[in-house]
Amino acid sequence: MERIQFIVQMQDLEERRRLCRLLRGWMELYSISLEVVAEPPYDYQRPSIVFWDLDYDVLPPQLFPRKEHALFVCSADPQAAIRSYPFHPNGFLQKPIRMEQLEKALRRCAPLWWNYLD
């Protein structure tokens, strides 16, 4: 079975680093080991939980209806949640992303990451 990965697509380097730190802290808190990918190339063939920054002109990938992926869109603008509907995201995270927000989002897709743990 392939291991699941977190894919972080954030244009702002500091925001990307911050989200990667939060993801690593979350994994440490729950003793979970998953790969965090913050640089291209992105491999959407592997099961993935994708965090996509909507504050730039690059649109998220069409990952659905594939059940082995989850897409969380992120933006500093709360109205961006409405614009994200065509991508069928699993959730919207308002930047700056906080651990409480991240934990809630990851709980929503627990069956996905749970099934791919070593």
Short mmCIF file of C-alpha atoms in Angstrom, two decimals:
data_model
loop_
_atom_site.label_atom_id
_atom_site.label_comp_id
_atom_site.label_asym_id
_atom_site.label_seq_id
_atom_site.Cartn_x
_atom_site.Cartn_y
_atom_site.Cartn_z
CA MET A 1 0.00 0.00 0.00
CA GLU A 2 1.29 3.46 -0.88
CA ARG A 3 1.91 5.92 1.91
CA ILE A 4 -0.23 9.01 1.98
CA GLN A 5 1.39 12.41 1.64
CA PHE A 6 0.57 15.98 2.61
CA ILE A 7 1.02 18.37 -0.33
CA VAL A 8 1.38 22.04 0.61
CA GLN A 9 0.92 24.48 -2.27
CA MET A 10 1.51 27.94 -0.81
CA GLN A 11 3.12 30.68 -2.88
CA ASP A 12 4.35 32.63 0.15
CA LEU A 13 7.43 30.87 1.50
CA GLU A 14 6.77 31.85 5.13
CA GLU A 15 3.16 30.65 4.97
CA ARG A 16 4.35 27.37 3.43
CA ARG A 17 6.93 26.87 6.17
CA ARG A 18 4.38 27.69 8.86
CA LEU A 19 1.85 25.17 7.55
CA CYS A 20 4.56 22.50 7.21
CA ARG A 21 5.59 23.14 10.84
CA LEU A 22 1.96 22.82 11.94
CA LEU A 23 1.59 19.54 10.03
CA ARG A 24 4.78 18.16 11.58
CA GLY A 25 3.62 19.26 15.03
CA TRP A 26 0.25 17.57 14.46
CA MET A 27 2.00 14.34 13.39
CA GLU A 28 4.27 14.46 16.44
CA LEU A 29 1.31 15.09 18.73
CA TYR A 30 -0.49 11.98 17.43
CA SER A 31 2.63 9.85 16.74
CA ILE A 32 1.85 9.68 13.03
CA SER A 33 4.44 9.59 10.27
CA LEU A 34 3.37 10.91 6.88
CA GLU A 35 5.36 12.61 4.14
CA VAL A 36 5.09 16.41 3.79
CA VAL A 37 5.78 17.64 0.24
CA ALA A 38 6.22 21.38 -0.17
CA GLU A 39 8.08 21.51 -3.46
CA PRO A 40 7.25 20.33 -6.99
CA PRO A 41 6.90 17.89 -8.58
CA TYR A 42 3.58 16.94 -7.03
CA ASP A 43 2.54 13.33 -7.46
CA TYR A 44 -1.25 13.24 -7.40
CA GLN A 45 -1.17 9.54 -8.21
CA ARG A 46 -0.35 8.83 -4.58
CA PRO A 47 -3.00 9.25 -1.90
CA SER A 48 -2.76 12.87 -0.79
CA ILE A 49 -4.14 15.52 1.51
CA VAL A 50 -3.62 18.73 -0.42
CA PHE A 51 -3.53 22.26 1.04
CA TRP A 52 -3.99 24.79 -1.77
CA ASP A 53 -3.54 28.55 -1.49
CA LEU A 54 -6.37 30.37 -3.31
CA ASP A 55 -4.80 33.82 -2.93
CA TYR A 56 -2.92 33.38 -6.21
CA ASP A 57 -4.11 32.82 -9.76
CA VAL A 58 -3.14 29.15 -9.91
CA LEU A 59 -6.21 26.91 -9.65
CA PRO A 60 -6.23 23.74 -7.58
CA PRO A 61 -5.99 20.40 -9.36
CA GLN A 62 -9.14 18.45 -10.18
CA LEU A 63 -8.65 15.64 -7.66
CA PHE A 64 -12.20 14.44 -7.34
CA PRO A 65 -14.17 12.21 -7.25
CA ARG A 66 -11.10 10.17 -6.30
CA LYS A 67 -11.64 9.02 -2.74
CA GLU A 68 -7.92 8.71 -1.97
CA HIS A 69 -7.46 12.49 -1.98
CA ALA A 70 -8.63 15.35 0.19
CA LEU A 71 -8.39 19.01 -0.80
CA PHE A 72 -8.31 21.88 1.68
CA VAL A 73 -8.30 25.35 0.18
CA CYS A 74 -6.70 28.23 2.08
CA SER A 75 -7.11 31.99 1.81
CA ALA A 76 -6.84 35.15 3.88
CA ASP A 77 -10.18 36.19 2.33
CA PRO A 78 -13.17 34.39 3.89
CA GLN A 79 -15.15 35.02 0.66
CA ALA A 80 -12.74 32.71 -1.16
CA ALA A 81 -14.59 29.77 0.36
CA ILE A 82 -17.49 30.49 -2.00
CA ARG A 83 -15.17 30.63 -5.02
CA SER A 84 -13.74 27.22 -4.08
CA TYR A 85 -17.01 25.28 -4.46
CA PRO A 86 -16.29 24.11 -8.05
CA PHE A 87 -13.24 22.23 -6.71
CA HIS A 88 -15.28 20.23 -4.15
CA PRO A 89 -12.86 20.87 -1.28
CA ASN A 90 -13.06 18.95 1.96
CA GLY A 91 -12.74 22.23 3.77
CA PHE A 92 -11.66 25.86 3.83
CA LEU A 93 -8.88 27.14 6.09
CA GLN A 94 -8.58 30.87 6.66
CA LYS A 95 -5.01 32.16 6.81
CA PRO A 96 -3.11 32.43 8.99
CA ILE A 97 -3.87 28.79 9.68
CA ARG A 98 -3.95 27.81 13.35
CA MET A 99 -3.39 24.36 14.87
CA GLU A 100 -7.01 24.21 16.10
CA GLN A 101 -8.24 24.79 12.54
CA LEU A 102 -5.84 22.22 11.13
CA GLU A 103 -6.82 19.55 13.66
CA LYS A 104 -10.50 20.02 12.90
CA ALA A 105 -9.83 19.76 9.16
CA LEU A 106 -7.73 16.62 9.50
CA ARG A 107 -10.37 14.97 11.68
CA ARG A 108 -12.85 15.38 8.81
CA CYS A 109 -10.68 13.23 6.57
CA ALA A 110 -9.45 10.81 9.26
CA PRO A 111 -10.56 7.68 7.35
CA LEU A 112 -8.26 8.71 4.50
CA TRP A 113 -5.05 9.15 6.47
CA TRP A 114 -5.87 6.40 8.97
CA ASN A 115 -6.12 3.79 6.19
CA TYR A 116 -2.63 4.66 4.92
CA LEU A 117 -0.67 4.57 8.18
CA ASP A 118 2.24 2.15 8.43
#
